[in-house]
mmCIF file with all atom_site columns, C-alpha atoms in Angstrom:
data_model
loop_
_atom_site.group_PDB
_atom_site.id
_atom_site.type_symbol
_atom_site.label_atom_id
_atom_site.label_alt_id
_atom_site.label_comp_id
_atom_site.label_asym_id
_atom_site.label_entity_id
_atom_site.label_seq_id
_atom_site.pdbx_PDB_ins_code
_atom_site.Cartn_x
_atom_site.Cartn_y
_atom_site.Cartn_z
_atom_site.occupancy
_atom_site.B_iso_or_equiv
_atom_site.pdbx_formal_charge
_atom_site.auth_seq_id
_atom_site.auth_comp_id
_atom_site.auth_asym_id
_atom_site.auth_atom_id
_atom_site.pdbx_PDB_model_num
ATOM 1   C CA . UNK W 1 1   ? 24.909 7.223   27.023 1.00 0.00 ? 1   UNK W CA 1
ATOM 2   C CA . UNK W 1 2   ? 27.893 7.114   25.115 1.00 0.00 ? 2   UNK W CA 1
ATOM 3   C CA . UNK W 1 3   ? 29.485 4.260   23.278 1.00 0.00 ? 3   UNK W CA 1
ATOM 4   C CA . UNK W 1 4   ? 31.689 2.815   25.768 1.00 0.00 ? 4   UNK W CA 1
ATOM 5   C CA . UNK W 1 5   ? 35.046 1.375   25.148 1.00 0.00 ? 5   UNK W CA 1
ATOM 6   C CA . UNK W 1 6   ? 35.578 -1.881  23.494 1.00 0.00 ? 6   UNK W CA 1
ATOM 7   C CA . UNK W 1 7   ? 37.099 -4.202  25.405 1.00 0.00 ? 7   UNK W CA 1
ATOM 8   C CA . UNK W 1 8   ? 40.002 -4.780  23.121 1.00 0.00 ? 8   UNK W CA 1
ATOM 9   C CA . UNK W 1 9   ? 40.771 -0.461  23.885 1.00 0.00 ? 9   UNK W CA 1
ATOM 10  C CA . UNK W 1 10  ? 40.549 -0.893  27.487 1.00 0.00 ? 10  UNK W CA 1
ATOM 11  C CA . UNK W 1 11  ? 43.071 -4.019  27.360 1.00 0.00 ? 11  UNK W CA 1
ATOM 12  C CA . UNK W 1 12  ? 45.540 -1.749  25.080 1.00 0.00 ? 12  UNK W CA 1
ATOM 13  C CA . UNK W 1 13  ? 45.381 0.774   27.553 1.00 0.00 ? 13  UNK W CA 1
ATOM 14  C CA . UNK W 1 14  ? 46.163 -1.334  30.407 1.00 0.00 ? 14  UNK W CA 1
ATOM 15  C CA . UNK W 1 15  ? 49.292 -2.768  28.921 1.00 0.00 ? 15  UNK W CA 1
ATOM 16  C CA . UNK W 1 16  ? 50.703 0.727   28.094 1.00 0.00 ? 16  UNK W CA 1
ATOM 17  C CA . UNK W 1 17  ? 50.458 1.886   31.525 1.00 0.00 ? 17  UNK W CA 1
ATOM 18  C CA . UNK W 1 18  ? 52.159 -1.330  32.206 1.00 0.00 ? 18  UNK W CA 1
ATOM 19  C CA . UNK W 1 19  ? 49.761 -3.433  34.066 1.00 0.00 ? 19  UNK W CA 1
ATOM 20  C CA . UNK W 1 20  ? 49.671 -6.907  33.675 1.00 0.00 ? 20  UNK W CA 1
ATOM 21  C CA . UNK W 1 21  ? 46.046 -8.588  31.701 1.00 0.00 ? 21  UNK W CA 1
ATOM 22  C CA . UNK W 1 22  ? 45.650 -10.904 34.518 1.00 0.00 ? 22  UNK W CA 1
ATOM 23  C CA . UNK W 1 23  ? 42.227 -13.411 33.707 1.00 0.00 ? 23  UNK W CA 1
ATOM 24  C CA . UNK W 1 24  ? 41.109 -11.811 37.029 1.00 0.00 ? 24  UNK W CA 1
ATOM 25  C CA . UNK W 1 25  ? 41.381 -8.157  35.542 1.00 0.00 ? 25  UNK W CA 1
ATOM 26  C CA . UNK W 1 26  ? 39.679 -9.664  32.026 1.00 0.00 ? 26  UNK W CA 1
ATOM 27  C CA . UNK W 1 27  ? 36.502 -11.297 34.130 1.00 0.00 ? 27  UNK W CA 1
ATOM 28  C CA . UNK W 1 28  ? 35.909 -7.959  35.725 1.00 0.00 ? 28  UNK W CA 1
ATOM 29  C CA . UNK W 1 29  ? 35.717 -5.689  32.646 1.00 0.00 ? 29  UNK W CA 1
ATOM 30  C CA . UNK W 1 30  ? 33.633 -7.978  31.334 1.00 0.00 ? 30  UNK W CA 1
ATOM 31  C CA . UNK W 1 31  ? 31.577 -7.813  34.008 1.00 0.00 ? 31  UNK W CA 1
ATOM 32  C CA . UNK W 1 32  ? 31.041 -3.966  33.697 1.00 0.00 ? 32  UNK W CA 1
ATOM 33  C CA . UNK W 1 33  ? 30.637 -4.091  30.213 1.00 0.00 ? 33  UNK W CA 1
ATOM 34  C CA . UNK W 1 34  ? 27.603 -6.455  30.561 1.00 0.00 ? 34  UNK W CA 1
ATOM 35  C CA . UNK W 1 35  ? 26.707 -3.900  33.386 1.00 0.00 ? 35  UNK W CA 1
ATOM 36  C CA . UNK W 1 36  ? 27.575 -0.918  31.641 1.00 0.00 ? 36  UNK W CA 1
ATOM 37  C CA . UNK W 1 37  ? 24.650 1.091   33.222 1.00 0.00 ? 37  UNK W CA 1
ATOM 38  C CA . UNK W 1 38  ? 25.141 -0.194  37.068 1.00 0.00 ? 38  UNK W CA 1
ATOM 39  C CA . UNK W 1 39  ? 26.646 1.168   39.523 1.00 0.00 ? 39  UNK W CA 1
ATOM 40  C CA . UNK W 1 40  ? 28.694 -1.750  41.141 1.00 0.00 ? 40  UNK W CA 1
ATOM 41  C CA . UNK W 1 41  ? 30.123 -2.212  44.625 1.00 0.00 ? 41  UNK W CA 1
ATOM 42  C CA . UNK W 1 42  ? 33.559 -4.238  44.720 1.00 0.00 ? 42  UNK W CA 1
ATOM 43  C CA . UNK W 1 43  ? 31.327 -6.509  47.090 1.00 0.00 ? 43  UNK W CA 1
ATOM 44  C CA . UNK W 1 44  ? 28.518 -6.818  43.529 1.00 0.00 ? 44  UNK W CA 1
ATOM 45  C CA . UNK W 1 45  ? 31.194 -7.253  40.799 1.00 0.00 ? 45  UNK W CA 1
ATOM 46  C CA . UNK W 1 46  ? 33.090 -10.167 43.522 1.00 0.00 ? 46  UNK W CA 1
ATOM 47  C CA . UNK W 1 47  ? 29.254 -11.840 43.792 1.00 0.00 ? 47  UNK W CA 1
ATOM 48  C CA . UNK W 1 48  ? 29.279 -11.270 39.662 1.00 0.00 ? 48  UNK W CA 1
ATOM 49  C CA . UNK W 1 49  ? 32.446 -12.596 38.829 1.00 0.00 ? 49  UNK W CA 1
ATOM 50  C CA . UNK W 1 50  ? 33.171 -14.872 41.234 1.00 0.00 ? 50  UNK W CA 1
ATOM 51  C CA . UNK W 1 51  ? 31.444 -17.746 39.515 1.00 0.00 ? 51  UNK W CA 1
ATOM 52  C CA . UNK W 1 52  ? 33.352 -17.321 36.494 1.00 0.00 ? 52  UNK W CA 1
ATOM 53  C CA . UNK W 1 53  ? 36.300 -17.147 38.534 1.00 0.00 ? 53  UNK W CA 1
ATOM 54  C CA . UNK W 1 54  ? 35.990 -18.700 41.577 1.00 0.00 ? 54  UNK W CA 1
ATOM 55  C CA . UNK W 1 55  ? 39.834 -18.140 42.828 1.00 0.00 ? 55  UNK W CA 1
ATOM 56  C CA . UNK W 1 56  ? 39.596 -14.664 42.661 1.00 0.00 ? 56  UNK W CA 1
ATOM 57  C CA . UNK W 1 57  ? 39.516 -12.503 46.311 1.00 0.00 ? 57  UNK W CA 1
ATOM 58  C CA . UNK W 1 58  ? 37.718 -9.817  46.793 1.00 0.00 ? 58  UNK W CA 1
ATOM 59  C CA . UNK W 1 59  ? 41.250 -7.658  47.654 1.00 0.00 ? 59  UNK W CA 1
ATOM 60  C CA . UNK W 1 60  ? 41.903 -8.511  43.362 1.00 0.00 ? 60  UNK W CA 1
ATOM 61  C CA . UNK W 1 61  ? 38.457 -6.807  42.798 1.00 0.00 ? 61  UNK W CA 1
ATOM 62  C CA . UNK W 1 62  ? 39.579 -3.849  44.865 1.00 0.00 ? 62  UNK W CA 1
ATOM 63  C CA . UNK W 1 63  ? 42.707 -3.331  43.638 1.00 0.00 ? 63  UNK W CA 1
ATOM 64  C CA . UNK W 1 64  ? 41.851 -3.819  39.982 1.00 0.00 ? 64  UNK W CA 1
ATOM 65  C CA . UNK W 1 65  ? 38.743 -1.362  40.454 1.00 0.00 ? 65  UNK W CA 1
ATOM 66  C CA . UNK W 1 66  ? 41.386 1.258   41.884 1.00 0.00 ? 66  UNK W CA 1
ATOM 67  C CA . UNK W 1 67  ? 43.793 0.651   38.775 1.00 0.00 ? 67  UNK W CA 1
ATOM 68  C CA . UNK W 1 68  ? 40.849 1.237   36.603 1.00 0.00 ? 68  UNK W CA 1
ATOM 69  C CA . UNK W 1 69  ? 39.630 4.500   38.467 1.00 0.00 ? 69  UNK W CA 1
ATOM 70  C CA . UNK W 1 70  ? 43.139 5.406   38.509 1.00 0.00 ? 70  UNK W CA 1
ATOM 71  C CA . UNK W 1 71  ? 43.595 5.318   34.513 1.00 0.00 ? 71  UNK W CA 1
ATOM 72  C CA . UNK W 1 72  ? 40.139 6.867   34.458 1.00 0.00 ? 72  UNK W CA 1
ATOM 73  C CA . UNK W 1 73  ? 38.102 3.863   32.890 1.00 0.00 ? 73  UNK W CA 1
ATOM 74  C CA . UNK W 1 74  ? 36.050 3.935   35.502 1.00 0.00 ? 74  UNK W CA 1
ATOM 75  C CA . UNK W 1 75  ? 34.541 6.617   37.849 1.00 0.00 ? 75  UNK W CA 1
ATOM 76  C CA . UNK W 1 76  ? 34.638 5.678   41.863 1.00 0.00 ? 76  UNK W CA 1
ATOM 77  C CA . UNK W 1 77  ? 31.196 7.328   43.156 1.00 0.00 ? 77  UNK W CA 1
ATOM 78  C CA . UNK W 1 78  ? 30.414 8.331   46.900 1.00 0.00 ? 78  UNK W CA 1
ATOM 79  C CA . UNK W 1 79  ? 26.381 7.829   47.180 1.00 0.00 ? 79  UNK W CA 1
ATOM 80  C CA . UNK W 1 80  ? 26.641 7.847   50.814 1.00 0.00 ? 80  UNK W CA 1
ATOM 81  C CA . UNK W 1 81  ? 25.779 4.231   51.842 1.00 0.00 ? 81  UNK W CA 1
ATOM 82  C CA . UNK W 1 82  ? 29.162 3.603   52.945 1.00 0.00 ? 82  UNK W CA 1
ATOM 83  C CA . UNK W 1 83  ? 30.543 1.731   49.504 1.00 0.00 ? 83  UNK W CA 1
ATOM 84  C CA . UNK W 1 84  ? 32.225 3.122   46.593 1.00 0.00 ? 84  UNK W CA 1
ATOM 85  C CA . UNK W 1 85  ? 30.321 2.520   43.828 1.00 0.00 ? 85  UNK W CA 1
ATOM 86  C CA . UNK W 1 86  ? 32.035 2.374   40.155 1.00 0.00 ? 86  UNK W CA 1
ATOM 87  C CA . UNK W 1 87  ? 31.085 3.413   36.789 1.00 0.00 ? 87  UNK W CA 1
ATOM 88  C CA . UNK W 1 88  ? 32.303 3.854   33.280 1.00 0.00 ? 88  UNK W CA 1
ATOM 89  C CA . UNK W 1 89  ? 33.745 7.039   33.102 1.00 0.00 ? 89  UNK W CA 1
ATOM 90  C CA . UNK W 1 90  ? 32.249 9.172   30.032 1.00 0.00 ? 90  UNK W CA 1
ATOM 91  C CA . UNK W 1 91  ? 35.539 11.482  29.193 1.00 0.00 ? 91  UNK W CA 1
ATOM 92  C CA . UNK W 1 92  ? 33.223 13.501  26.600 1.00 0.00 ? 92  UNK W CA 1
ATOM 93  C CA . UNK W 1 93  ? 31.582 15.086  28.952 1.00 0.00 ? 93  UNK W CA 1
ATOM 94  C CA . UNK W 1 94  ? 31.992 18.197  30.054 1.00 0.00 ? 94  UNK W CA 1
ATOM 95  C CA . UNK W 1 95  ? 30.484 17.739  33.199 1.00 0.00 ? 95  UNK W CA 1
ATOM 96  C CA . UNK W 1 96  ? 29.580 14.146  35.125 1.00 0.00 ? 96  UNK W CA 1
ATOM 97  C CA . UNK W 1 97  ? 25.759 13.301  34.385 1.00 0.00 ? 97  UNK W CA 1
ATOM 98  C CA . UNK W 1 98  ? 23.796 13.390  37.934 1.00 0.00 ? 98  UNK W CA 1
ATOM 99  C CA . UNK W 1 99  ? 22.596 10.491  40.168 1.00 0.00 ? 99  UNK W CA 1
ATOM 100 C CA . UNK W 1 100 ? 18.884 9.848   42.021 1.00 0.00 ? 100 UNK W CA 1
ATOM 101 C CA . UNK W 1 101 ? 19.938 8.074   44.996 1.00 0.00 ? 101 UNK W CA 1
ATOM 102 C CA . UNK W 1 102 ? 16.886 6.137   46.772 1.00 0.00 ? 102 UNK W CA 1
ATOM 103 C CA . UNK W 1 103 ? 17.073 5.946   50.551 1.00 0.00 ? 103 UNK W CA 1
ATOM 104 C CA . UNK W 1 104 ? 14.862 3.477   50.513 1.00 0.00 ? 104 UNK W CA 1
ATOM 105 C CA . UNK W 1 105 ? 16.198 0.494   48.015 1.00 0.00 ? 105 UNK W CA 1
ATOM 106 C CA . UNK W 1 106 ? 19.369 2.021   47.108 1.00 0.00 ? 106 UNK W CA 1
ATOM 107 C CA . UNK W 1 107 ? 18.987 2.628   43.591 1.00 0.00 ? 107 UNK W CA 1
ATOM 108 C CA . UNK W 1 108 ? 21.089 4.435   41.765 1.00 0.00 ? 108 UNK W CA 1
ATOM 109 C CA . UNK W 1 109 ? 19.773 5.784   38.599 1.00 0.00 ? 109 UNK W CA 1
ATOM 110 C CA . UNK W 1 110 ? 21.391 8.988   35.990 1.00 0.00 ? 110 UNK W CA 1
ATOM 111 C CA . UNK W 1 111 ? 19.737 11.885  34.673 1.00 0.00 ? 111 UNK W CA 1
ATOM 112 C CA . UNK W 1 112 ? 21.538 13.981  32.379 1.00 0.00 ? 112 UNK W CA 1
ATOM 113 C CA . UNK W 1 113 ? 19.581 17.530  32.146 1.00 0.00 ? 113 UNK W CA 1
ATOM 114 C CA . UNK W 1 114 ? 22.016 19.634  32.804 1.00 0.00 ? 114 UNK W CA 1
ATOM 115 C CA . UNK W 1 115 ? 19.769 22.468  34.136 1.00 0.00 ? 115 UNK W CA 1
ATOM 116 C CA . UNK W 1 116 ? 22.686 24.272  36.063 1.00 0.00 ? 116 UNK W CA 1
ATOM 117 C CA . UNK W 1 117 ? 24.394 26.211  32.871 1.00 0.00 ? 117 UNK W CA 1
ATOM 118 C CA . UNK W 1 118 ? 22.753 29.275  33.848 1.00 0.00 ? 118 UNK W CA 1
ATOM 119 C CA . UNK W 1 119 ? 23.503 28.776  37.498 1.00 0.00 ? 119 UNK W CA 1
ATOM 120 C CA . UNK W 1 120 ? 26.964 28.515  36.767 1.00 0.00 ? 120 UNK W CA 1
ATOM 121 C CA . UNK W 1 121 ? 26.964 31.624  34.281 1.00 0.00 ? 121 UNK W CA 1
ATOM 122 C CA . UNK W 1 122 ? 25.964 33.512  37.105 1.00 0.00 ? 122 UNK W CA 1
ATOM 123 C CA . UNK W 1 123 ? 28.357 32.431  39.783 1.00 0.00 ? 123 UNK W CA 1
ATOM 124 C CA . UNK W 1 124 ? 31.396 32.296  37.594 1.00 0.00 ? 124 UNK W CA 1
ATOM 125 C CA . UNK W 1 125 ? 30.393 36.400  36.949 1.00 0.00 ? 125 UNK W CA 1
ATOM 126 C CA . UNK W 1 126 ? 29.251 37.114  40.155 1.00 0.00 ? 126 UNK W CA 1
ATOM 127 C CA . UNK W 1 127 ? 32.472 35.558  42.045 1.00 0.00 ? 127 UNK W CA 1
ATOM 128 C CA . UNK W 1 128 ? 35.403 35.655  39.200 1.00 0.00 ? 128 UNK W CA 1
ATOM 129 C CA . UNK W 1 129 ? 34.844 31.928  40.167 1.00 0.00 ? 129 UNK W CA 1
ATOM 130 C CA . UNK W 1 130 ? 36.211 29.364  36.923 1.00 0.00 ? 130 UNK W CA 1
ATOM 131 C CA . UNK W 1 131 ? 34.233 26.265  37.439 1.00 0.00 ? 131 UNK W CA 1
ATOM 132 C CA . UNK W 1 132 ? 35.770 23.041  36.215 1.00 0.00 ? 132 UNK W CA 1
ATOM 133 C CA . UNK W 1 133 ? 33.066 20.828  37.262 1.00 0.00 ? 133 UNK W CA 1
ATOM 134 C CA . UNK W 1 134 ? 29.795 20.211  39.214 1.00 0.00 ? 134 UNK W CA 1
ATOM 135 C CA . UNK W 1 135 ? 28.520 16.715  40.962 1.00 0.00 ? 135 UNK W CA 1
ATOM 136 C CA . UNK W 1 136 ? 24.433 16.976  41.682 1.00 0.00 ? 136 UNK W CA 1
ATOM 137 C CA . UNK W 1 137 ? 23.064 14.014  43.903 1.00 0.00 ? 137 UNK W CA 1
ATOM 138 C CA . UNK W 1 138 ? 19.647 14.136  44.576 1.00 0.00 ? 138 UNK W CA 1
ATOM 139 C CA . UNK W 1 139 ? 18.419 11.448  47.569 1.00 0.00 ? 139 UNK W CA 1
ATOM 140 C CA . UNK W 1 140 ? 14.532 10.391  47.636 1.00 0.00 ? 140 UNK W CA 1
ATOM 141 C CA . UNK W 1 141 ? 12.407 7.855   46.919 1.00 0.00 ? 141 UNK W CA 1
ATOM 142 C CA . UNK W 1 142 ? 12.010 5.974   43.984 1.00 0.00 ? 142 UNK W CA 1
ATOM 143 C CA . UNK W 1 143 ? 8.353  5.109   42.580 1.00 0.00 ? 143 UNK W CA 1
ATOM 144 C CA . UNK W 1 144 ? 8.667  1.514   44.107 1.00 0.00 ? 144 UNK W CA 1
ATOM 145 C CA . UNK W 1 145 ? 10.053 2.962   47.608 1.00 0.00 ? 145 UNK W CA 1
ATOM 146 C CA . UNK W 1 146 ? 7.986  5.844   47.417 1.00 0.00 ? 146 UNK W CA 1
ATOM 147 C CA . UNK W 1 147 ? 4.859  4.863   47.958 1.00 0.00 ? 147 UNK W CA 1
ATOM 148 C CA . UNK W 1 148 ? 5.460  2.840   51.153 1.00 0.00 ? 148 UNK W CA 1
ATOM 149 C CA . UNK W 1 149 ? 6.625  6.872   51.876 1.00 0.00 ? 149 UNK W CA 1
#
């Protein structure tokens, strides 16, 4: 994974899109930089940082996960469960890395072979078709789920 952004960067950029560095916003980008591999709900990072800061709502963690999709430090995911789940957004990449969804548990966990190059190749000739980007889930069963499976 890449080096993510310091917190210090994220702050700067914040304040020049002219959002305020509320203790609120602070507590939850801490949170995802001790989480930096999850993939957090708004309902996990309120259960996380809610005992650092017990005033804040759960509506703060919403909106301030929106902001931060928004200015693209983080990267709002649809697994399918019914909850967004959010990530730190790796603006390197040329394409997203992939998810393994479990049905079972609800893991989410990354690969990042990028086996679909050649696939691509041959539907940007075959179609005159410029591809920008691909998204690959893959839903199963994880080796703990699995074997109950």
């Amino acid at each position: 994974m890449e080096e993510v952004k310091t917190f210090e960067s994220i702050c700067n950029l914040l304040r020049n899109r002219s959002y305020k560095l509320t203790p609120q916003r602070q507590t939850i980008l801490q949170t995802f930089l001790e989480n930096v591999d999850s993939h957090l709900s708004a309902e996990e990072v309120y259960m996380l940082v809610k005992h650092q800061n017990p005033e804040i709502g759960l509506a703060t963690v919403y909106r301030t996960l929106d902001i931060l999709a928004e200015i693209g430090i983080l990267l709002k995911n649809d697994f399918g469960d019914g909850r967004s789940r959010y990530e730190f957004s790796r603006q390197d990449e040329h394409h997203h890395h992939h998810h393994l969804i479990c049905l079972g548990c609800g893991n989410v966990s990354e690969f990042d072979d990028d086996l679909l190059e050649s696939l691509e190749a041959v539907i940007v000739k075959r179609n005159k078709f410029k591809i920008m980007d691909h998204d690959l889930k893959f839903y199963g069963y994880c080796h703990r789920c699995g074997e109950a499976h």
